[in-house]
Amino acid sequence: QAQYEESGGGLVQPGGSLRLSCAGSGSIFNIDPMGWYRQTAGKERDLVATIDNGGQTNYKSSVKGRFIISTNSAKNAVYLQMNNLKPEDTAVYYCNTVPYVNRNWGQGTQVTVSS
């Protein structure tokens, strides 16, 4: 059973960058692709980036060209490099499989983009 722990969030100015990390207690790529989700207050979690075990990636249109998802199988980790951050990227970011498994949500990591 996989559970995830996210880290790397923080406060950054518009145009800045952050790199989020997701560590898995189980196998990151057992069967399903991995994804980064984000959630703002009062809204459902939104999938922003995915990567499968063949390295194929997909992105939400609003982050395409700015975010890069990657993995390190040896470290059982998934990353999200976020560049040119915008205030609308402010959210709590989570990783999980795609489709997600509810019992595997971690605490998330807060990203705040503000001047």
mmCIF file of C-alpha atoms in Angstrom, residues 7-99:
data_model
loop_
_atom_site.group_PDB
_atom_site.id
_atom_site.type_symbol
_atom_site.label_atom_id
_atom_site.label_comp_id
_atom_site.label_asym_id
_atom_site.label_seq_id
_atom_site.Cartn_x
_atom_site.Cartn_y
_atom_site.Cartn_z
ATOM 1 C CA SER A 7 7.511 18.759 0.416
ATOM 2 C CA GLY A 8 9.127 21.803 -1.167
ATOM 3 C CA GLY A 9 6.340 24.341 -1.018
ATOM 4 C CA GLY A 10 6.685 27.890 0.226
ATOM 5 C CA LEU A 11 6.133 31.558 -0.474
ATOM 6 C CA VAL A 12 7.472 32.830 -3.776
ATOM 7 C CA GLN A 13 7.048 35.997 -5.787
ATOM 8 C CA PRO A 14 5.307 35.961 -9.158
ATOM 9 C CA GLY A 15 7.732 34.750 -11.807
ATOM 10 C CA GLY A 16 9.644 32.660 -9.293
ATOM 11 C CA SER A 17 10.235 28.918 -9.190
ATOM 12 C CA LEU A 18 9.750 26.045 -6.774
ATOM 13 C CA ARG A 19 10.493 22.329 -6.954
ATOM 14 C CA LEU A 20 8.080 20.028 -5.174
ATOM 15 C CA SER A 21 8.991 16.515 -4.111
ATOM 16 C CA CYS A 22 6.810 13.520 -3.402
ATOM 17 C CA ALA A 23 8.172 10.526 -1.547
ATOM 18 C CA GLY A 24 6.293 7.239 -1.624
ATOM 19 C CA SER A 25 6.298 4.580 1.065
ATOM 20 C CA GLY A 26 5.251 2.015 -1.487
ATOM 21 C CA SER A 27 6.234 1.570 -5.080
ATOM 22 C CA ILE A 28 5.649 4.771 -6.975
ATOM 23 C CA PHE A 29 5.008 3.034 -10.255
ATOM 24 C CA ASN A 30 3.270 -0.152 -9.272
ATOM 25 C CA ILE A 31 0.672 0.025 -12.011
ATOM 26 C CA ASP A 32 -0.868 3.463 -12.347
ATOM 27 C CA PRO A 33 0.612 6.737 -13.551
ATOM 28 C CA MET A 34 1.504 9.356 -10.947
ATOM 29 C CA GLY A 35 0.110 12.835 -10.797
ATOM 30 C CA TRP A 36 0.368 16.152 -9.022
ATOM 31 C CA TYR A 37 -2.919 17.644 -7.877
ATOM 32 C CA ARG A 38 -3.677 20.999 -6.297
ATOM 33 C CA GLN A 39 -6.507 22.321 -4.194
ATOM 34 C CA THR A 40 -7.638 25.770 -3.124
ATOM 35 C CA ALA A 41 -10.121 26.492 -0.351
ATOM 36 C CA GLY A 42 -13.644 25.483 -1.198
ATOM 37 C CA LYS A 43 -12.704 23.709 -4.413
ATOM 38 C CA GLU A 44 -12.044 20.111 -5.378
ATOM 39 C CA ARG A 45 -8.559 18.809 -6.016
ATOM 40 C CA ASP A 46 -7.500 19.476 -9.579
ATOM 41 C CA LEU A 47 -5.052 17.318 -11.547
ATOM 42 C CA VAL A 48 -2.276 19.475 -12.997
ATOM 43 C CA ALA A 49 0.384 17.038 -14.248
ATOM 44 C CA THR A 50 0.781 13.311 -14.860
ATOM 45 C CA ILE A 51 3.593 10.943 -15.766
ATOM 46 C CA ASP A 52 3.377 7.262 -16.612
ATOM 47 C CA ASN A 53 5.973 4.541 -16.227
ATOM 48 C CA GLY A 54 7.070 5.112 -19.813
ATOM 49 C CA GLY A 55 7.829 8.757 -19.106
ATOM 50 C CA GLN A 56 4.854 10.124 -21.013
ATOM 51 C CA THR A 57 3.696 13.387 -19.445
ATOM 52 C CA ASN A 58 0.535 15.438 -19.627
ATOM 53 C CA TYR A 59 -0.299 18.844 -18.208
ATOM 54 C CA LYS A 60 -3.294 20.991 -17.433
ATOM 55 C CA SER A 61 -3.389 23.702 -20.068
ATOM 56 C CA SER A 62 -2.848 26.526 -17.580
ATOM 57 C CA VAL A 63 0.503 25.089 -16.435
ATOM 58 C CA LYS A 64 1.786 23.679 -19.720
ATOM 59 C CA GLY A 65 5.151 25.159 -20.598
ATOM 60 C CA ARG A 66 5.753 26.250 -16.994
ATOM 61 C CA PHE A 67 5.578 23.017 -14.941
ATOM 62 C CA ILE A 68 7.627 19.864 -15.459
ATOM 63 C CA ILE A 69 6.829 16.542 -13.812
ATOM 64 C CA SER A 70 9.584 13.957 -13.415
ATOM 65 C CA THR A 71 10.457 10.854 -11.435
ATOM 66 C CA ASN A 72 13.383 9.132 -9.809
ATOM 67 C CA SER A 73 12.546 5.453 -9.532
ATOM 68 C CA ALA A 74 15.645 4.704 -7.486
ATOM 69 C CA LYS A 75 14.483 7.184 -4.867
ATOM 70 C CA ASN A 76 10.827 6.260 -5.270
ATOM 71 C CA ALA A 77 10.066 9.911 -5.818
ATOM 72 C CA VAL A 78 8.110 12.205 -8.089
ATOM 73 C CA TYR A 79 8.919 15.875 -8.625
ATOM 74 C CA LEU A 80 7.179 18.961 -9.936
ATOM 75 C CA GLN A 81 9.375 21.779 -11.170
ATOM 76 C CA MET A 82 7.275 24.929 -11.258
ATOM 77 C CA ASN A 83 8.583 27.939 -13.157
ATOM 78 C CA ASN A 84 7.181 31.380 -13.890
ATOM 79 C CA LEU A 85 4.728 30.969 -11.033
ATOM 80 C CA LYS A 86 1.570 33.022 -11.006
ATOM 81 C CA PRO A 87 -0.731 34.041 -8.133
ATOM 82 C CA GLU A 88 -3.372 31.651 -9.500
ATOM 83 C CA ASP A 89 -0.962 28.768 -8.849
ATOM 84 C CA THR A 90 -1.427 29.334 -5.125
ATOM 85 C CA ALA A 91 -2.782 26.103 -3.662
ATOM 86 C CA VAL A 92 -1.961 23.050 -1.592
ATOM 87 C CA TYR A 93 -0.211 20.549 -3.837
ATOM 88 C CA TYR A 94 -0.546 16.778 -3.483
ATOM 89 C CA CYS A 95 0.707 13.714 -5.309
ATOM 90 C CA ASN A 96 -1.202 10.505 -5.860
ATOM 91 C CA THR A 97 -1.817 7.913 -8.501
ATOM 92 C CA VAL A 98 -3.988 8.636 -11.512
ATOM 93 C CA PRO A 99 -6.765 7.876 -10.839
#
